[in-house]
Short mmCIF file of C-alpha atoms in Angstrom, two decimals:
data_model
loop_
_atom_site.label_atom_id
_atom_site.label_comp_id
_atom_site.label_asym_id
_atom_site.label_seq_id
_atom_site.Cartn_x
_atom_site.Cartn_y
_atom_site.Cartn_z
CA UNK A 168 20.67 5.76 3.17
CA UNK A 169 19.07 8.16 5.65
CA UNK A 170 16.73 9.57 3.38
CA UNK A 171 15.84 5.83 2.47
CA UNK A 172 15.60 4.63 5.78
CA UNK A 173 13.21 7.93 6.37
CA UNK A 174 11.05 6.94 3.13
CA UNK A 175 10.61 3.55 4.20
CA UNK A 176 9.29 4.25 7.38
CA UNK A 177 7.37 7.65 6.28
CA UNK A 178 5.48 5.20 3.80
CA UNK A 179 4.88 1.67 4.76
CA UNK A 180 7.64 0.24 7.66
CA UNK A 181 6.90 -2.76 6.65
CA UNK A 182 4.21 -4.73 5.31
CA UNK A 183 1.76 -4.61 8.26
CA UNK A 184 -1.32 -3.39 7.17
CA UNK A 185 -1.14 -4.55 3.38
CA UNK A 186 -3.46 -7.77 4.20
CA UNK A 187 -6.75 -6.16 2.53
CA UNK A 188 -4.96 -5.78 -0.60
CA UNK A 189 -5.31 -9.38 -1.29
CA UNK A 190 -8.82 -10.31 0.44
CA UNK A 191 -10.31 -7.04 -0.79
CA UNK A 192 -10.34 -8.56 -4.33
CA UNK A 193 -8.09 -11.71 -4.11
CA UNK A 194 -5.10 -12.47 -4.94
CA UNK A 195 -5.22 -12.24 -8.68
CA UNK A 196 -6.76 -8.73 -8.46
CA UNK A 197 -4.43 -8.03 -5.26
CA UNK A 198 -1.10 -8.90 -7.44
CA UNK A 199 -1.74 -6.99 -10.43
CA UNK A 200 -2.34 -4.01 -8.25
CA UNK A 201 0.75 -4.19 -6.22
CA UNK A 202 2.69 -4.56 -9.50
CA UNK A 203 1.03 -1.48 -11.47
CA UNK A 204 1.13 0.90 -7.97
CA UNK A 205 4.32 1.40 -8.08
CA UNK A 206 4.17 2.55 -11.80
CA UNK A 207 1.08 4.09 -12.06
CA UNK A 208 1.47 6.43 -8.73
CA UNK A 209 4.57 5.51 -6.79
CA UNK A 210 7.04 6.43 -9.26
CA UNK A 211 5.22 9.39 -11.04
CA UNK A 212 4.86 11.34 -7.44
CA UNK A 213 8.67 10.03 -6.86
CA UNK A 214 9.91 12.14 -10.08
CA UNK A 215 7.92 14.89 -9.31
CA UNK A 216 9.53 14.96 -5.47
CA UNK A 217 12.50 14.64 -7.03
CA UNK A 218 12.57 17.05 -8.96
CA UNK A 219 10.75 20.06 -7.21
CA UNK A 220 12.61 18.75 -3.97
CA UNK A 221 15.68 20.07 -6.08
CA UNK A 222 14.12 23.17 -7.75
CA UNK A 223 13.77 24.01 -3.93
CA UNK A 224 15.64 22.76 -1.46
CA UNK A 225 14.21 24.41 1.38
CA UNK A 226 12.53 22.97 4.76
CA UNK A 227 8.73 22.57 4.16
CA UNK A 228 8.93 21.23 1.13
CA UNK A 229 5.28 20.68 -0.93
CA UNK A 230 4.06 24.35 1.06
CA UNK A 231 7.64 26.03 -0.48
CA UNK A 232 5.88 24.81 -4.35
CA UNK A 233 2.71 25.41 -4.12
CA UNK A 234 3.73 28.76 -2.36
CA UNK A 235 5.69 29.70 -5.35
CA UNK A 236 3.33 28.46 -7.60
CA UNK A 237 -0.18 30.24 -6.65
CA UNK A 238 0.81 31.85 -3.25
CA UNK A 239 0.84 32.47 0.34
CA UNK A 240 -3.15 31.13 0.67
CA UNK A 241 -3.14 27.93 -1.14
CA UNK A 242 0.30 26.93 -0.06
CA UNK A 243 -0.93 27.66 3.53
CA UNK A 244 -3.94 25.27 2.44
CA UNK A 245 -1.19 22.50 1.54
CA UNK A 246 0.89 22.59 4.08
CA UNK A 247 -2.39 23.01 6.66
CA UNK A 248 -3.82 19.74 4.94
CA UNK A 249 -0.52 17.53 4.81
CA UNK A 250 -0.07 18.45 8.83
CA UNK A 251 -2.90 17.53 9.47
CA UNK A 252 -3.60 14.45 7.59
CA UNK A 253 -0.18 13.31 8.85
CA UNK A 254 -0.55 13.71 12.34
CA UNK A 255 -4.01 12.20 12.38
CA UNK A 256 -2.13 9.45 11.11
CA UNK A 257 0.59 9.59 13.28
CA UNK A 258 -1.83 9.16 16.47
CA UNK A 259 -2.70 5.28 15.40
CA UNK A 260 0.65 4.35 15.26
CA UNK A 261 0.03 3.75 19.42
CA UNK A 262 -3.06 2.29 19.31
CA UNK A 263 -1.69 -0.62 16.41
CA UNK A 264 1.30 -1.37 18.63
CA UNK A 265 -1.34 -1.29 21.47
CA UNK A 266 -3.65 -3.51 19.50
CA UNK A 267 -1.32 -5.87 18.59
CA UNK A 268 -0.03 -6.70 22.40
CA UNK A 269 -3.62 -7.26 23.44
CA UNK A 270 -4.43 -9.11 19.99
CA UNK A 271 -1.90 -11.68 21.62
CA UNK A 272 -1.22 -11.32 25.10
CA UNK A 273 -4.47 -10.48 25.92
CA UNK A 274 -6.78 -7.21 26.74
CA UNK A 275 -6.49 -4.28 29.02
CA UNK A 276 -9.08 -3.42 31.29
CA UNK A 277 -8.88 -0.10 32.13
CA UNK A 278 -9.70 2.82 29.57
CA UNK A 279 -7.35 4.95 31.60
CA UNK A 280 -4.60 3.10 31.64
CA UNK A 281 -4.78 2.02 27.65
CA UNK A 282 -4.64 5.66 26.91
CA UNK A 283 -1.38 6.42 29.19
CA UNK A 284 -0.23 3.85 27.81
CA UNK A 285 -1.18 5.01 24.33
CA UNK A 286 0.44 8.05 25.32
CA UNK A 287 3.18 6.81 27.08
CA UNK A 288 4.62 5.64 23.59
CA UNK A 289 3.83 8.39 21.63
CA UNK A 290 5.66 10.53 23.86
CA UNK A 291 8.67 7.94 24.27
CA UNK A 292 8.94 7.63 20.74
CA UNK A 293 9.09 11.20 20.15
CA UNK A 294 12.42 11.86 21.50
CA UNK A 295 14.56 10.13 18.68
CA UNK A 296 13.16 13.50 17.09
CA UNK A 297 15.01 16.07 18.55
CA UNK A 298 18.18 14.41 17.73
CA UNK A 299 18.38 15.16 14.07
CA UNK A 300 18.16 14.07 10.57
CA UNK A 301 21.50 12.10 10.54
CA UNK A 302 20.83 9.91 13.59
CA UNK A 303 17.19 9.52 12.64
CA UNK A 304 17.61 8.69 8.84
CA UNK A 305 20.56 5.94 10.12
CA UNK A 306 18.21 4.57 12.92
CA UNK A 307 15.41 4.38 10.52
CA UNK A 308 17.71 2.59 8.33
CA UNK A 309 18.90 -0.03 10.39
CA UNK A 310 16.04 -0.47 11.59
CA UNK A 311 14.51 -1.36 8.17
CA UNK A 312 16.43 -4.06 7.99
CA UNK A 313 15.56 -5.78 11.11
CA UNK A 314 11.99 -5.39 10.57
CA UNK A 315 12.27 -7.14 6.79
CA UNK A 316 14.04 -10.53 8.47
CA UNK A 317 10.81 -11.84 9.56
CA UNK A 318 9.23 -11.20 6.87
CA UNK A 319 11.76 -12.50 4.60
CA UNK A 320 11.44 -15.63 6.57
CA UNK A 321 7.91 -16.14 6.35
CA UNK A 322 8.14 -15.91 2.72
CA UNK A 323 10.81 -18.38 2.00
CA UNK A 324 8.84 -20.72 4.72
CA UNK A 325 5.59 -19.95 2.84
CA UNK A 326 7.20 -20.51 -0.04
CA UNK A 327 8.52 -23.98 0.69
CA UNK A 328 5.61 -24.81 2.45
CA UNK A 329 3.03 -23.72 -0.15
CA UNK A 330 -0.17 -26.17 -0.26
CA UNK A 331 -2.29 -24.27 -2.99
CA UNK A 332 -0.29 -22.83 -6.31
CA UNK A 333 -3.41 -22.18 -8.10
CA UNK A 334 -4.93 -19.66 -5.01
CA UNK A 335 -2.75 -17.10 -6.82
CA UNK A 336 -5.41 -17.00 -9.60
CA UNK A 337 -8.39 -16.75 -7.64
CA UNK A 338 -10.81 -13.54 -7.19
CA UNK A 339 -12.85 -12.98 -4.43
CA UNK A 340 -17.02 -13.93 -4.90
CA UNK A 341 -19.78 -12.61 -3.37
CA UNK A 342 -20.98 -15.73 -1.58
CA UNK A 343 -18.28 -16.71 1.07
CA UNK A 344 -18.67 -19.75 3.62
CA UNK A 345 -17.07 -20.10 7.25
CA UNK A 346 -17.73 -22.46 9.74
CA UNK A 347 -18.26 -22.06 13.40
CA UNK A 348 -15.17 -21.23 13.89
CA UNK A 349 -14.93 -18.33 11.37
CA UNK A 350 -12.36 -21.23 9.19
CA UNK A 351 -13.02 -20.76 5.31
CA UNK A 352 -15.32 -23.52 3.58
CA UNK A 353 -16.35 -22.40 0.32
CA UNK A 354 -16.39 -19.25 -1.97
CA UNK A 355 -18.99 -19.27 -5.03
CA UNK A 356 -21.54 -16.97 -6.65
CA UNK A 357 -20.82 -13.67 -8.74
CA UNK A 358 -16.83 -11.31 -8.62
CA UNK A 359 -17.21 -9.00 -5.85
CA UNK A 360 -14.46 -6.48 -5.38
CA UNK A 361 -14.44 -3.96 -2.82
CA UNK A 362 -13.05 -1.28 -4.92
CA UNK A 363 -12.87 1.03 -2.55
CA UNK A 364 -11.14 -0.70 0.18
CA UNK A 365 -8.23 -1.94 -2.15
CA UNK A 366 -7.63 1.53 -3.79
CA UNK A 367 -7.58 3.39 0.16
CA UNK A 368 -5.30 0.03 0.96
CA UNK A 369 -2.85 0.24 -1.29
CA UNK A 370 -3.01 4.20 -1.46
CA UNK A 371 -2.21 4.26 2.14
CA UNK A 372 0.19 2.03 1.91
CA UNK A 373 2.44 3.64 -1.23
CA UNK A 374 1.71 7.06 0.10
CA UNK A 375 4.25 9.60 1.72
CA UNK A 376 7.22 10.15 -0.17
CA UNK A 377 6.30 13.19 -0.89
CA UNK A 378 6.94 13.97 2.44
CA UNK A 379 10.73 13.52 1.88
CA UNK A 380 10.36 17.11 0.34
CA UNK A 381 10.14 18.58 3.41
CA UNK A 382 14.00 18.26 4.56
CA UNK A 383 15.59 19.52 1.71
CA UNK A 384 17.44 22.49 3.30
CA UNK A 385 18.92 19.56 5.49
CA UNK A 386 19.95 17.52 2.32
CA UNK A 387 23.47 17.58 0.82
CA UNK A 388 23.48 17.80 -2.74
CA UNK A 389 19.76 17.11 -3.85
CA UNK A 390 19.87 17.02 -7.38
CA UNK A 391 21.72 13.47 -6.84
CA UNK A 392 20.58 12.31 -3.13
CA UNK A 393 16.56 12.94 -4.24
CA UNK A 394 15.98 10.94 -7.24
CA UNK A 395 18.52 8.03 -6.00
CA UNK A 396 16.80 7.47 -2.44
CA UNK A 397 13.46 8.06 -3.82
CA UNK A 398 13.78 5.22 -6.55
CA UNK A 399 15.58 2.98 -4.29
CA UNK A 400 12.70 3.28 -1.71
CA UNK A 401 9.75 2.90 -4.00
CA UNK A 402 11.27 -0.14 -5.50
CA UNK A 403 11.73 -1.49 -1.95
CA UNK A 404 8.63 -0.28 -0.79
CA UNK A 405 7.11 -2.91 -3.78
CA UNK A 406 9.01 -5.67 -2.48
CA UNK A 407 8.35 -5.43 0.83
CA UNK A 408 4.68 -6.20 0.35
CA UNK A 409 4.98 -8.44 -2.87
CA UNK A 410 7.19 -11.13 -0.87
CA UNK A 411 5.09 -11.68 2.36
CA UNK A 412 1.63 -11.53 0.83
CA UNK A 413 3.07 -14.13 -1.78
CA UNK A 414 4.13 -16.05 0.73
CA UNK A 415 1.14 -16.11 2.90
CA UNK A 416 -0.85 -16.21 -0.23
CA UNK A 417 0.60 -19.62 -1.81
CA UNK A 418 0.65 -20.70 2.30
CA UNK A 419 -2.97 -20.07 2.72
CA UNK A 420 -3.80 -20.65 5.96
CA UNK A 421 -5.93 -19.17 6.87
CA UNK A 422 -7.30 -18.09 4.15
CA UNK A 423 -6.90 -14.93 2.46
CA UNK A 424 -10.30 -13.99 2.36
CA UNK A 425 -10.22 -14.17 6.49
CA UNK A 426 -7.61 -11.22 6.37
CA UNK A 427 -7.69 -8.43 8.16
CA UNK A 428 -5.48 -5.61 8.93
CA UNK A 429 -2.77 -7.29 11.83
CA UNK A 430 -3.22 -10.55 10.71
CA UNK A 431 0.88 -11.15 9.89
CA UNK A 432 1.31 -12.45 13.70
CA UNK A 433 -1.70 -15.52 12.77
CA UNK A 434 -0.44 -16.27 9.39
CA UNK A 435 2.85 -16.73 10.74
CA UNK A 436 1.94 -18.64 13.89
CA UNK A 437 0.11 -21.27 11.19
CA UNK A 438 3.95 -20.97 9.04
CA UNK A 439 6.62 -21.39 11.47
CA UNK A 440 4.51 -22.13 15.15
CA UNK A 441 4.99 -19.32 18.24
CA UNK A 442 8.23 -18.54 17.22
CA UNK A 443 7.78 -16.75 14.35
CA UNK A 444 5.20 -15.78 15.23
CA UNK A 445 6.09 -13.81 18.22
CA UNK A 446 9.07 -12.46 15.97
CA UNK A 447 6.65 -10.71 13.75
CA UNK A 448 4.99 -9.10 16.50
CA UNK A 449 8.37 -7.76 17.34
CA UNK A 450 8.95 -6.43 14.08
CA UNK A 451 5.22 -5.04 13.96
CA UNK A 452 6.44 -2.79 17.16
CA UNK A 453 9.57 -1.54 15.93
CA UNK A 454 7.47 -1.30 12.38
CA UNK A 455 5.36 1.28 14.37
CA UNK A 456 8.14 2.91 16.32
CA UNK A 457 9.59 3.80 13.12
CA UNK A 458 6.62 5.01 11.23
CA UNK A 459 5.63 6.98 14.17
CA UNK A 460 9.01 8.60 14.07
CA UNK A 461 9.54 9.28 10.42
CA UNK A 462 6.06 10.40 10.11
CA UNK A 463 6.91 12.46 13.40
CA UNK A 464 9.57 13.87 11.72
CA UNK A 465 8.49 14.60 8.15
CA UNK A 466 5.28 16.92 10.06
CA UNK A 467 8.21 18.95 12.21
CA UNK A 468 10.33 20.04 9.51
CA UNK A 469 6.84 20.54 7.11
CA UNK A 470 5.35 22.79 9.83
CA UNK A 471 8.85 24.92 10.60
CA UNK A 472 9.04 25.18 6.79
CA UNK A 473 5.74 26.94 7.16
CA UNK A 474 6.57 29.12 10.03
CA UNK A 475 10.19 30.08 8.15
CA UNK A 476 7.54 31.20 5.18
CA UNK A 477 5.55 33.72 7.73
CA UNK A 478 2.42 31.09 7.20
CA UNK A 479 2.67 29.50 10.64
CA UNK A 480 3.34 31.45 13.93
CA UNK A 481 6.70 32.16 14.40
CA UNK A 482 7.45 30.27 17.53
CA UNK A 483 7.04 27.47 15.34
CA UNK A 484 10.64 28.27 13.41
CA UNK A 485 12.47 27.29 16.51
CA UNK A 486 15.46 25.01 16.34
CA UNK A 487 17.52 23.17 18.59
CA UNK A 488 21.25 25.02 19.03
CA UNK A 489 22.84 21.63 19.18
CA UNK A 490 21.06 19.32 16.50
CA UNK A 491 19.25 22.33 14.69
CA UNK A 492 16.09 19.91 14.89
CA UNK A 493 12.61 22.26 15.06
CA UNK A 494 11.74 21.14 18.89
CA UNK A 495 8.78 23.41 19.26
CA UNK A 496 7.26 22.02 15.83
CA UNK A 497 7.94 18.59 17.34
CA UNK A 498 5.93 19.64 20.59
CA UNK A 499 3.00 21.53 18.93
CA UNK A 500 2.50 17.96 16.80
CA UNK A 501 2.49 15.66 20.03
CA UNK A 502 0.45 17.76 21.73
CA UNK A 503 -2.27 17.12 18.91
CA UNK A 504 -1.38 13.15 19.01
CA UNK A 505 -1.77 13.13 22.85
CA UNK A 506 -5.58 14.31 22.28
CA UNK A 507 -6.01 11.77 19.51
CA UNK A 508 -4.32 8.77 20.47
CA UNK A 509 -7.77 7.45 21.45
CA UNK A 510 -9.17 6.85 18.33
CA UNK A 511 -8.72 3.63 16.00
CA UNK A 512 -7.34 3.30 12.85
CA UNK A 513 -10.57 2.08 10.41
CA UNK A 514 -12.30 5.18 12.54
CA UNK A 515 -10.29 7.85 10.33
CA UNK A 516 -8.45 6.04 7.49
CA UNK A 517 -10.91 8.36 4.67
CA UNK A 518 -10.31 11.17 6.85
CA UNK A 519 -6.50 10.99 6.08
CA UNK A 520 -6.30 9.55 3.14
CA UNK A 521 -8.64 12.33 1.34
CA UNK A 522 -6.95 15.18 3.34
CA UNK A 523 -4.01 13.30 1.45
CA UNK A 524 -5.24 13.65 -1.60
CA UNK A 525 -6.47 16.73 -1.72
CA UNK A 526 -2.61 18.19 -1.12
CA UNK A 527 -0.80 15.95 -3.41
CA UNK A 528 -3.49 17.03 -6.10
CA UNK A 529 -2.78 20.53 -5.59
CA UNK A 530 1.17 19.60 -5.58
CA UNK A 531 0.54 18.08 -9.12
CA UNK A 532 -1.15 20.63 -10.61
CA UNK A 533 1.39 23.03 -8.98
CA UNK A 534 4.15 21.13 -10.68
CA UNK A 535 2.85 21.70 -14.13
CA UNK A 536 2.18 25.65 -13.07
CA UNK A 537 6.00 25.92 -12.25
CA UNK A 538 7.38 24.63 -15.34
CA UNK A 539 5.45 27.61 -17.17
CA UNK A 540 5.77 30.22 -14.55
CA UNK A 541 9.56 29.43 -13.50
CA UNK A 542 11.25 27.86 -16.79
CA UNK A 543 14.61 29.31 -16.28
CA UNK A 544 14.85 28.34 -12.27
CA UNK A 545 18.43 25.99 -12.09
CA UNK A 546 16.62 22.22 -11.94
CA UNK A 547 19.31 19.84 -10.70
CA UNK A 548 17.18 16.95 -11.21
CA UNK A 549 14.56 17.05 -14.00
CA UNK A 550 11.83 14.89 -15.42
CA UNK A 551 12.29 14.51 -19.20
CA UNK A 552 9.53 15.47 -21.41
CA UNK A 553 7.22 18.29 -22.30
CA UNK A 554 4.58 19.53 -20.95
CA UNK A 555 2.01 17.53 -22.77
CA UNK A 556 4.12 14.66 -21.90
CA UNK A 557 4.30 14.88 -18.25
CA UNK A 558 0.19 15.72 -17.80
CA UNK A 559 -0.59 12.58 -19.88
CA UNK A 560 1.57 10.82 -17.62
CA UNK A 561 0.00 12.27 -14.53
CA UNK A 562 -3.27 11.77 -15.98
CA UNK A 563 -3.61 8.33 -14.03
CA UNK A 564 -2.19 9.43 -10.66
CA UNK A 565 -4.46 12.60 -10.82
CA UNK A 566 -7.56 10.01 -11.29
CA UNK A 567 -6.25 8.19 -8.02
CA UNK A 568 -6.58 11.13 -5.80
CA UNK A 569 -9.69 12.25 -7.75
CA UNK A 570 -11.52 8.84 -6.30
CA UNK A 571 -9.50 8.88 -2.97
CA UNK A 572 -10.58 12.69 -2.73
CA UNK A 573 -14.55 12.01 -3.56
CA UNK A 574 -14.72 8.70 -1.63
CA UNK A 575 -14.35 9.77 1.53
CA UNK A 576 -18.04 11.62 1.32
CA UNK A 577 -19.83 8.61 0.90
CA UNK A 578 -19.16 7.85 4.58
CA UNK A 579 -20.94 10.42 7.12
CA UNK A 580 -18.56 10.77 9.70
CA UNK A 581 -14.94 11.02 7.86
CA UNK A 582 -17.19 13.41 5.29
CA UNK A 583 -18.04 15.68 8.28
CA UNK A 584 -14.52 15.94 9.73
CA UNK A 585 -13.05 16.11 6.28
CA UNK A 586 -15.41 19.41 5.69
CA UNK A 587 -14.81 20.50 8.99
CA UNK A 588 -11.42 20.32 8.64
CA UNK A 589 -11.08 22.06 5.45
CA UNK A 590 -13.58 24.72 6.06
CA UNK A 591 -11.38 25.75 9.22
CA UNK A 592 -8.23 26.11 7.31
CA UNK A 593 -9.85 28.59 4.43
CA UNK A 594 -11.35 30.95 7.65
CA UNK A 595 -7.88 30.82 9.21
CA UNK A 596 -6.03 31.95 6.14
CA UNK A 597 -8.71 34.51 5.26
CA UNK A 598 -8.55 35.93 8.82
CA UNK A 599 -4.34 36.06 8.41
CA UNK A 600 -5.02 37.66 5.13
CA UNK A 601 -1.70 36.18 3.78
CA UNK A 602 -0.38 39.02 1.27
CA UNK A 603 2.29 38.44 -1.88
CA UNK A 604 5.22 40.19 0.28
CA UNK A 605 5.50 36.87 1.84
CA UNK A 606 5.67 35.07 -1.84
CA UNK A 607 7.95 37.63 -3.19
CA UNK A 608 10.05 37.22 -0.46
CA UNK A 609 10.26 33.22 -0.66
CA UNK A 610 10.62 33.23 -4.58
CA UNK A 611 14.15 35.69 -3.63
CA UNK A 612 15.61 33.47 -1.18
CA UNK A 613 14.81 30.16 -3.27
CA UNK A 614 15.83 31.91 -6.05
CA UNK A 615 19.61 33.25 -4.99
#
């Protein structure tokens, strides 16, 4: 349940941010998706986390693979990429539970103060993370359930409620009407899909169990924990967004092509009045909280798994005496949120996502490396099939990242940083001139 309770939260924490999936295409479009994610990329990465997370169950996870698999450069380059990408993403979590409260209860004035109070969060919700895996897991858990009530209700409500069956077959046109009042009106002309948006949408929202990987010296026995929590959670992970955007979807009001990312507090003030509506901004706060801290946590362990490999400094290995929890990997990440808490969400979503990408790419095609280079290392947990098999089935997720990967450069800004970003990590390793010793030393201790 803890590793569940971590997935949950690492990944989605709920079904905030899921609303483009429907008005990016509509909700015929926006359905079929949600159905085929799960099969077509959730569950594909989830058997190859499985399994590598029991090849080698070591803390830093992805880096430990792709280490073993081409070396102490490119599995610096993971590991550099997935940090980074994660606590990029980790910074918004303060600025969407900021968002929200002003959404409602109105604005804040002062700059300053949003941005101590920005970082007043992030630095409150980083304590759960020197506690430990057992108390976090079992917090994240619980409170997994208590964000899914709300939305449980508003689909049932929805549900009973429902005014329009037939919106479920609808796709979004390229000639939309609104009143004055922004209200719909009328929807006509040719299909226009924003392909883009509904791939990064629902990409964002599936991705990160990969990062469960990055634990494993902390898990007790892998081979069965892994591939249990990890199908339990994507499965979940399905329903949590299936239910409510149903829900809303058959509801209607307002309509779905008005949605927006945070608009779960207005489609359940038109459902079930202020009440539920101030109940889902509730659960959109502890929805953050917990993302924040699973997120939090997953970058910790990733970056002392790197500095336990020799390819992060070594003040980074530090742990905790009492909850063995890597406090000076938590403090090194917060100090990077605290400079980035300013910025919004839509402002580096292709920044993230393709720094995303490009790691889980590399993790794939280090999976396939493995199972020539290491066929005889013990696999508690593996995926059946050959070779030819497993890259035909990892043919489509491959193709996912591929356009998540190239998209991102059709936008100036997130292209820049994205380069930026990247070019800094190859001049870093090249300056550290990371040798094989450090491989050869890894592949011993994983493989003892």
């Amino acid at each position: 349940m803890s590793i569940v309770g971590l997935c949950y939260f690492a990944v989605c924490g709920g079904p905030i941010g899921s609303e483009y999936i429907i008005s990016a295409g509509g909700p015929l479009i926006g359905f079929i998706f949600l159905l085929l994610f799960p099969f077509i990329f959730g569950i594909p990465i989830a058997y190859v986390t499985a399994e590598l997370s029991t090849t080698f169950p070591q803390d830093g996870g992805y880096t430990v693979w792709v280490l073993n698999a081409f070396g102490p450069f490119w599995g610096f380059q993971c590991g550099y990429w997935a940090w980074i990408s994660g606590v990029i993403d980790n910074a918004i979590y303060p600025a969407l539970a900021v968002a929200t409260f002003t959404d409602v209860y109105g604005s804040i004035n002062s700059p300053v103060a949003e941005y101590f109070i920005k970082a007043g969060i992030a630095l409150a919700l980083a304590l759960p993370n020197l506690l430990g895996i057992r108390i976090v897991g079992r917090g994240m858990a619980v409170m997994s359930i208590f964000v899914m009530i709300p939305f449980t209700v508003l689909f049932i409500w929805g549900v009973i409620r429902a005014s329009d069956w037939g919106v479920v077959g609808e796709v979004r046109r390229s000639d939309v009407v609104y009143d004055e009042n922004g209200d719909f009106v009328s929807m006509s002309g040719s299909i226009n899909i924003d392909w883009s948006l509904l791939i990064n949408t629902l990409f964002w929202n599936f991705n990160g169990a990969v990062g469960m990987s990055v634990f494993g010296g902390e898990v007790i026995n892998p081979g069965k924990t892994y591939p249990r929590a990890l199908m339990i959670s994507v499965l979940l992970l399905a329903l949590t967004y299936l239910a409510p955007l149903f829900g809303a979807t058959v509801f209607n009001s307002p309509h779905w092509t008005t949605w927006e990312e945070g608009s779960f507090p207005s489609i359940a003030e038109e459902i079930g009045g202020s009440f539920l509506s101030n109940w889902v901004v509730l659960a959109t706060f502890c929805s953050n909280a917990g993302m924040y801290i699973a997120e939090l946590f997953c970058d910790s362990f990733q970056i002392l798994g790197m500095a336990e490999c020799g390819l992060a400094p070594a003040f980074l290995k530090a742990r905790n005496k009492r909850f063995s929890t890597p406090h000076n990997a938590v403090y090194a990440s917060l100090v990077i949120i605290l400079v980035l808490v300013k910025f919004e969400f839509d402002e580096i979503l292709g920044m993230t996502n393709a720094l995303s990408a490009f790691y889980q790419l590399l993790i794939l095609v280090a999976y396939i490396k493995l199972r020539f280079s290491h066929p005889d290392t013990e696999r508690p947990f593996k995926v059946p099939g050959n070779i030819t098999v497993l890259i035909i089935a990892l043919l489509i997720p491959t193709g996912l990242l591929v356009y998540i990967a190239v998209d991102v450069f059709f936008s100036l800004v997130p292209a820049l940083l994205v380069v930026g970003v990247t070019l800094a990590g190859l001049l870093y390793a090249r300056w550290q001139k990371f040798t094989r010793a450090q491989f050869r030393q890894l592949a011993t201790t994983t493989e003892s």
